[in-house]
Every structure is written in C-alpha cells, then in structure tokens.
mmCIF file of C-alpha atoms in Angstrom:
data_model
loop_
_atom_site.group_PDB
_atom_site.id
_atom_site.type_symbol
_atom_site.label_atom_id
_atom_site.label_comp_id
_atom_site.label_asym_id
_atom_site.label_seq_id
_atom_site.Cartn_x
_atom_site.Cartn_y
_atom_site.Cartn_z
ATOM 1 C CA GLY V 1 101.231 99.861 86.449
ATOM 2 C CA ALA V 2 98.522 98.699 84.079
ATOM 3 C CA GLY V 3 94.961 98.916 85.287
ATOM 4 C CA VAL V 4 91.920 96.873 84.372
ATOM 5 C CA SER V 5 91.289 96.913 80.653
ATOM 6 C CA GLN V 6 88.131 96.065 78.755
ATOM 7 C CA SER V 7 87.418 95.521 75.104
ATOM 8 C CA PRO V 8 85.776 96.621 73.000
ATOM 9 C CA SER V 9 85.168 100.112 74.305
ATOM 10 C CA ASN V 10 81.921 100.329 72.378
ATOM 11 C CA LYS V 11 79.884 97.644 70.663
ATOM 12 C CA VAL V 12 76.820 98.067 68.478
ATOM 13 C CA THR V 13 74.998 94.891 67.572
ATOM 14 C CA GLU V 14 71.724 93.852 66.045
ATOM 15 C CA LYS V 15 69.015 92.277 68.130
ATOM 16 C CA GLY V 16 69.408 88.513 68.184
ATOM 17 C CA LYS V 17 73.171 88.452 67.680
ATOM 18 C CA ASP V 18 75.655 87.093 70.219
ATOM 19 C CA VAL V 19 78.336 89.335 71.738
ATOM 20 C CA GLU V 20 81.482 88.737 73.765
ATOM 21 C CA LEU V 21 82.919 91.304 76.138
ATOM 22 C CA ARG V 22 86.438 90.933 77.432
ATOM 23 C CA CYS V 23 88.076 91.950 80.705
ATOM 24 C CA ASP V 24 91.785 91.894 81.541
ATOM 25 C CA PRO V 25 92.214 92.351 85.302
ATOM 26 C CA ILE V 26 95.204 93.774 87.085
ATOM 27 C CA SER V 27 97.988 91.198 87.137
ATOM 28 C CA GLY V 28 97.886 89.139 90.312
ATOM 29 C CA HIS V 29 94.324 90.028 91.254
ATOM 30 C CA THR V 30 92.539 86.829 92.143
ATOM 31 C CA ALA V 31 88.965 88.132 92.242
ATOM 32 C CA LEU V 32 87.076 89.552 89.275
ATOM 33 C CA TYR V 33 83.597 91.072 89.097
ATOM 34 C CA TRP V 34 81.203 92.016 86.338
ATOM 35 C CA TYR V 35 78.638 94.787 86.832
ATOM 36 C CA ARG V 36 76.064 96.330 84.521
ATOM 37 C CA GLN V 37 75.183 100.016 84.477
ATOM 38 C CA SER V 38 71.942 100.959 82.797
ATOM 39 C CA LEU V 39 69.584 103.909 82.974
ATOM 40 C CA GLY V 40 66.714 101.880 84.286
ATOM 41 C CA GLN V 41 68.500 99.599 86.738
ATOM 42 C CA GLY V 42 71.476 101.633 87.908
ATOM 43 C CA LEU V 43 74.626 99.704 88.791
ATOM 44 C CA GLU V 44 74.006 96.027 89.400
ATOM 45 C CA PHE V 45 76.230 93.061 90.166
ATOM 46 C CA LEU V 46 76.300 90.257 87.618
ATOM 47 C CA ILE V 47 78.914 87.639 88.568
ATOM 48 C CA TYR V 48 82.007 87.139 90.713
ATOM 49 C CA PHE V 49 85.053 84.984 90.027
ATOM 50 C CA GLN V 50 87.586 83.756 92.548
ATOM 51 C CA GLY V 51 90.325 82.293 90.417
ATOM 52 C CA ASN V 52 88.589 80.448 87.610
ATOM 53 C CA SER V 53 85.492 79.498 89.558
ATOM 54 C CA ALA V 54 82.345 81.570 89.962
ATOM 55 C CA PRO V 55 80.971 81.199 93.502
ATOM 56 C CA ASP V 56 78.348 83.874 92.929
ATOM 57 C CA LYS V 57 76.388 84.074 89.683
ATOM 58 C CA SER V 58 73.278 85.450 91.326
ATOM 59 C CA GLY V 59 73.196 88.661 89.322
ATOM 60 C CA LEU V 60 73.070 87.160 85.832
ATOM 61 C CA PRO V 61 69.662 88.309 84.542
ATOM 62 C CA SER V 62 68.865 85.325 82.330
ATOM 63 C CA ASP V 63 70.353 82.167 80.867
ATOM 64 C CA ARG V 64 71.366 84.185 77.821
ATOM 65 C CA PHE V 65 74.182 85.574 79.956
ATOM 66 C CA SER V 66 77.263 83.536 80.762
ATOM 67 C CA ALA V 67 80.844 84.240 81.764
ATOM 68 C CA GLU V 68 84.073 82.396 82.086
ATOM 69 C CA ARG V 69 87.540 83.091 83.339
ATOM 70 C CA THR V 70 90.631 81.266 82.214
ATOM 71 C CA GLY V 71 94.097 81.022 83.726
ATOM 72 C CA GLY V 72 92.940 83.080 86.665
ATOM 73 C CA SER V 73 93.200 86.126 84.453
ATOM 74 C CA VAL V 74 91.115 87.141 81.436
ATOM 75 C CA SER V 75 87.344 86.926 81.664
ATOM 76 C CA THR V 76 84.752 86.914 78.909
ATOM 77 C CA LEU V 77 81.106 87.839 79.376
ATOM 78 C CA THR V 78 78.908 86.397 76.636
ATOM 79 C CA ILE V 79 75.397 87.541 75.854
ATOM 80 C CA GLN V 80 73.458 85.306 73.473
ATOM 81 C CA ARG V 81 70.524 86.416 71.357
ATOM 82 C CA THR V 82 70.889 90.020 72.480
ATOM 83 C CA GLN V 83 67.782 92.054 73.289
ATOM 84 C CA GLN V 84 67.343 95.805 73.385
ATOM 85 C CA GLU V 85 67.112 95.737 77.171
ATOM 86 C CA ASP V 86 70.691 94.406 77.227
ATOM 87 C CA SER V 87 71.894 97.853 76.119
ATOM 88 C CA ALA V 88 74.076 99.141 78.961
ATOM 89 C CA VAL V 89 77.628 99.780 80.060
ATOM 90 C CA TYR V 90 79.269 96.585 81.278
ATOM 91 C CA LEU V 91 81.947 97.214 83.911
ATOM 92 C CA CYS V 92 84.606 94.827 85.099
ATOM 93 C CA ALA V 93 86.529 95.145 88.361
ATOM 94 C CA SER V 94 89.299 93.201 90.035
ATOM 95 C CA THR V 95 90.767 93.023 93.515
ATOM 96 C CA ASN V 96 93.513 91.284 95.441
ATOM 97 C CA GLY V 97 91.225 91.264 98.440
ATOM 98 C CA GLN V 98 93.017 93.937 100.406
ATOM 99 C CA PHE V 99 90.497 96.229 102.071
ATOM 100 C CA TYR V 100 87.915 94.970 99.604
ATOM 101 C CA GLU V 101 88.985 97.719 97.225
ATOM 102 C CA GLN V 102 87.856 97.001 93.686
ATOM 103 C CA TYR V 103 89.608 98.522 90.702
ATOM 104 C CA PHE V 104 87.345 99.167 87.750
ATOM 105 C CA GLY V 105 87.943 99.106 84.027
ATOM 106 C CA PRO V 106 86.579 101.777 81.670
ATOM 107 C CA GLY V 107 83.627 99.618 80.665
ATOM 108 C CA THR V 108 82.126 98.438 77.395
ATOM 109 C CA ARG V 109 79.108 100.354 76.115
ATOM 110 C CA LEU V 110 76.802 97.855 74.425
ATOM 111 C CA THR V 111 74.049 99.128 72.160
ATOM 112 C CA VAL V 112 71.535 96.656 70.760
ATOM 113 C CA THR V 113 69.613 97.995 67.763
ATOM 114 C CA ALA Y 1 70.087 91.691 101.345
ATOM 115 C CA GLN Y 2 71.839 95.000 101.340
ATOM 116 C CA THR Y 3 70.341 98.222 100.087
ATOM 117 C CA VAL Y 4 71.996 101.592 99.562
ATOM 118 C CA THR Y 5 70.005 104.796 99.160
ATOM 119 C CA GLN Y 6 71.179 108.125 97.804
ATOM 120 C CA SER Y 7 68.396 110.668 98.005
ATOM 121 C CA GLN Y 8 70.082 113.516 96.123
ATOM 122 C CA PRO Y 9 70.000 112.876 92.360
ATOM 123 C CA GLU Y 10 71.807 116.122 91.567
ATOM 124 C CA MET Y 11 73.786 118.758 93.442
ATOM 125 C CA SER Y 12 75.798 121.774 92.466
ATOM 126 C CA VAL Y 13 78.179 123.977 94.405
ATOM 127 C CA GLN Y 14 80.519 126.867 93.739
ATOM 128 C CA GLU Y 15 84.183 126.111 93.342
ATOM 129 C CA ALA Y 16 86.099 126.197 96.662
ATOM 130 C CA GLU Y 17 82.971 125.599 98.719
ATOM 131 C CA THR Y 18 82.185 122.530 100.804
ATOM 132 C CA VAL Y 19 79.518 120.021 99.801
ATOM 133 C CA THR Y 20 78.071 116.993 101.560
ATOM 134 C CA LEU Y 21 76.559 114.022 99.738
ATOM 135 C CA SER Y 22 74.162 111.804 101.665
ATOM 136 C CA CYS Y 23 73.932 108.025 101.770
ATOM 137 C CA THR Y 24 72.003 105.590 103.921
ATOM 138 C CA TYR Y 25 72.259 101.845 103.836
ATOM 139 C CA ASP Y 26 70.654 98.791 105.295
ATOM 140 C CA THR Y 27 72.326 95.516 106.161
ATOM 141 C CA SER Y 28 71.827 92.732 108.668
ATOM 142 C CA GLU Y 29 75.547 92.013 108.776
ATOM 143 C CA ASN Y 30 77.918 93.157 111.521
ATOM 144 C CA ASN Y 31 81.040 93.223 109.382
ATOM 145 C CA TYR Y 32 80.864 95.277 106.236
ATOM 146 C CA TYR Y 33 82.620 97.949 104.239
ATOM 147 C CA LEU Y 34 81.357 101.222 102.840
ATOM 148 C CA PHE Y 35 82.741 103.091 99.849
ATOM 149 C CA TRP Y 36 82.335 106.237 97.842
ATOM 150 C CA TYR Y 37 83.187 105.912 94.159
ATOM 151 C CA LYS Y 38 83.493 108.743 91.643
ATOM 152 C CA GLN Y 39 82.562 108.288 87.984
ATOM 153 C CA PRO Y 40 83.591 111.159 85.685
ATOM 154 C CA PRO Y 41 82.342 111.342 82.077
ATOM 155 C CA SER Y 42 85.163 108.996 81.074
ATOM 156 C CA ARG Y 43 83.125 106.195 82.774
ATOM 157 C CA GLN Y 44 86.106 105.106 84.876
ATOM 158 C CA MET Y 45 84.953 104.309 88.414
ATOM 159 C CA ILE Y 46 87.489 105.647 90.893
ATOM 160 C CA LEU Y 47 87.544 104.853 94.591
ATOM 161 C CA VAL Y 48 87.330 108.070 96.618
ATOM 162 C CA ILE Y 49 87.244 106.776 100.176
ATOM 163 C CA ARG Y 50 86.643 103.590 102.141
ATOM 164 C CA GLN Y 51 85.313 102.907 105.659
ATOM 165 C CA GLU Y 52 85.457 99.671 107.614
ATOM 166 C CA ALA Y 53 82.320 99.337 109.713
ATOM 167 C CA TYR Y 54 84.219 98.099 112.769
ATOM 168 C CA LYS Y 55 86.253 101.318 112.890
ATOM 169 C CA GLN Y 56 84.682 104.170 114.831
ATOM 170 C CA GLN Y 57 87.012 106.801 113.439
ATOM 171 C CA ASN Y 58 85.755 108.513 110.291
ATOM 172 C CA ALA Y 59 87.926 107.977 107.217
ATOM 173 C CA THR Y 60 89.621 110.949 105.553
ATOM 174 C CA GLU Y 61 91.536 111.268 102.289
ATOM 175 C CA ASN Y 62 92.865 114.769 101.710
ATOM 176 C CA ARG Y 63 89.836 116.958 100.864
ATOM 177 C CA PHE Y 64 87.420 114.042 101.248
ATOM 178 C CA SER Y 65 86.010 112.846 104.551
ATOM 179 C CA VAL Y 66 83.061 110.806 105.695
ATOM 180 C CA ASN Y 67 80.590 111.058 108.522
ATOM 181 C CA PHE Y 68 79.886 107.442 109.446
ATOM 182 C CA GLN Y 69 76.950 107.002 111.812
ATOM 183 C CA LYS Y 70 76.689 103.244 112.332
ATOM 184 C CA ALA Y 71 73.565 103.236 114.490
ATOM 185 C CA ALA Y 72 71.742 105.444 112.001
ATOM 186 C CA LYS Y 73 73.230 103.516 109.037
ATOM 187 C CA SER Y 74 74.336 106.745 107.483
ATOM 188 C CA PHE Y 75 77.509 107.349 105.477
ATOM 189 C CA SER Y 76 77.832 110.861 104.060
ATOM 190 C CA LEU Y 77 80.724 112.233 102.012
ATOM 191 C CA LYS Y 78 82.092 115.729 102.593
ATOM 192 C CA ILE Y 79 84.178 117.380 99.903
ATOM 193 C CA SER Y 80 86.078 120.421 101.109
ATOM 194 C CA ASP Y 81 87.541 123.166 98.905
ATOM 195 C CA SER Y 82 85.715 121.703 95.920
ATOM 196 C CA GLN Y 83 87.507 121.778 92.566
ATOM 197 C CA LEU Y 84 86.282 121.687 88.970
ATOM 198 C CA GLY Y 85 87.743 118.198 88.647
ATOM 199 C CA ASP Y 86 85.347 116.967 91.316
ATOM 200 C CA THR Y 87 82.486 117.231 88.816
ATOM 201 C CA ALA Y 88 81.254 113.654 88.402
ATOM 202 C CA MET Y 89 78.686 111.073 89.448
ATOM 203 C CA TYR Y 90 79.282 109.871 92.982
ATOM 204 C CA PHE Y 91 78.151 106.429 94.049
ATOM 205 C CA CYS Y 92 77.854 105.144 97.575
ATOM 206 C CA ALA Y 93 78.403 101.386 97.855
ATOM 207 C CA SER Y 94 78.620 98.635 100.442
ATOM 208 C CA SER Y 95 79.943 95.106 100.644
ATOM 209 C CA ASN Y 96 79.763 92.442 103.301
ATOM 210 C CA PHE Y 97 82.791 90.818 104.825
ATOM 211 C CA GLY Y 98 83.253 87.488 103.086
ATOM 212 C CA ASN Y 99 81.065 88.483 100.130
ATOM 213 C CA GLU Y 100 82.812 91.227 98.304
ATOM 214 C CA LYS Y 101 80.280 92.156 95.648
ATOM 215 C CA LEU Y 102 79.330 95.799 95.774
ATOM 216 C CA THR Y 103 75.793 97.055 96.213
ATOM 217 C CA PHE Y 104 75.493 100.567 94.801
ATOM 218 C CA GLY Y 105 73.189 103.489 95.382
ATOM 219 C CA THR Y 106 71.614 105.303 92.455
ATOM 220 C CA GLY Y 107 74.242 108.028 92.449
ATOM 221 C CA THR Y 108 74.451 111.795 92.904
ATOM 222 C CA ARG Y 109 75.477 113.947 89.970
ATOM 223 C CA LEU Y 110 77.729 116.669 91.382
ATOM 224 C CA THR Y 111 78.557 119.780 89.387
ATOM 225 C CA ILE Y 112 81.202 122.231 90.541
ATOM 226 C CA ILE Y 113 80.461 125.715 89.219
ATOM 227 C CA PRO Y 114 83.429 127.943 88.369
#
C-alpha cells in the first residue's frame, strides 16, 4: 500500500519568503506528526495532530511556523518569512496508534538562501 | 521531559560481523516505548525494532535484537551477521504512553565494510 508522501522533495527559497510543505499520511491513520532534522539540532518534534486538532504544538520554534490538517488527512506546514536557520529536512509521520509505531515520509529538504 | 543519549557518533564493522549500538534514556514515566529507527541515505526513516517498557523480554526481529535494561535505562541494538544494506544512520527514540511524540537521540552512523 501507499506510504506517507511529502512534497516537494526539495525546496530552495530566498530568505524572507513564505513556504508550504505538504504531507499525505497513510490512509486511515488518525495521528500525524511533523519533525525537523537539522545538523545543529538533530531530530526534533514540531507538532502533533489527532484528527484535525493539534493537542501538542510545543515544538514549533516560533510564531513564524504554523500547521493545519484538513479532513483528517493532508497536513500543511507553513513557514513565514523564512530565515537561514530554518534550513533543514522536514519529516512527517503518521500512525494508527497501534504499538505507537510511526511511519515516516521521505522528507522535504528546505534550503533558505 | 525525556532525553535519549547515543554516545557513539560513528561505528564501522566488517560484513558478517556483529555490532552493538548503545543508547541510554531518561524518563520519569512508568509506561513508555523505545524504538530503533534506521535512516539510509534516501532519508526514509524505517522502524527497525520496538520495545514496550512493561515487557521484560527483549525484542527481536530477525538479525536485530535489543538488550533492554530498564533499571539502568539502557536500550542497545545488536545487529548480527551484518550486511552492506545495514549501512545507515541509526536513531534510538522513546515515547511516553499517552503522548506519542518521539524523542530522538543524536544518531550513530554505521558503516558496514565489505
């Protein structure tokens, strides 16, 4: 079956521009997670969705970061006024809750120039 | 808060040999899960093995097994009969029951030498 997909695979943007990153979870998975992987910070949690609501946004690094999920499926992570320190790989994962096993997408590599 | 520590940034081993990757963690919770994830150059994170903290028996998945020492908060991964395809970054991670977000270690880059 289809796994978690993310788009775009790579994104290069200029400092100050807004970007949107998309995640399509595995069909039927109710929970969705965003993580960021960077050289300086390692792998860090950003936000968690259960259905369309986000009970845990504690990892969002600033108010320039926001995310939404619609229809209990697709999620979009938006970064406004991008900064060079936002350069990282953004990973999305989904789960149906069984054994807490999260299935990851291939990530979006964001480069801010 | 949870923390996960991997003290081996890089390791290498000859093909067909056995290698053990170390991980320690800290949590105040009683119910939690521990994981080893593999990340090859393709960036795709792949679950290798999972351990429920309430289970005393160590998890095994084919050539992969763990040594879970709950009192010592240690969770090492043993790879037997290592293969070239095992070359990857390996991340140890934990999550608390009821709060499923993963806390990751800094990773161990494993290279299998032909």
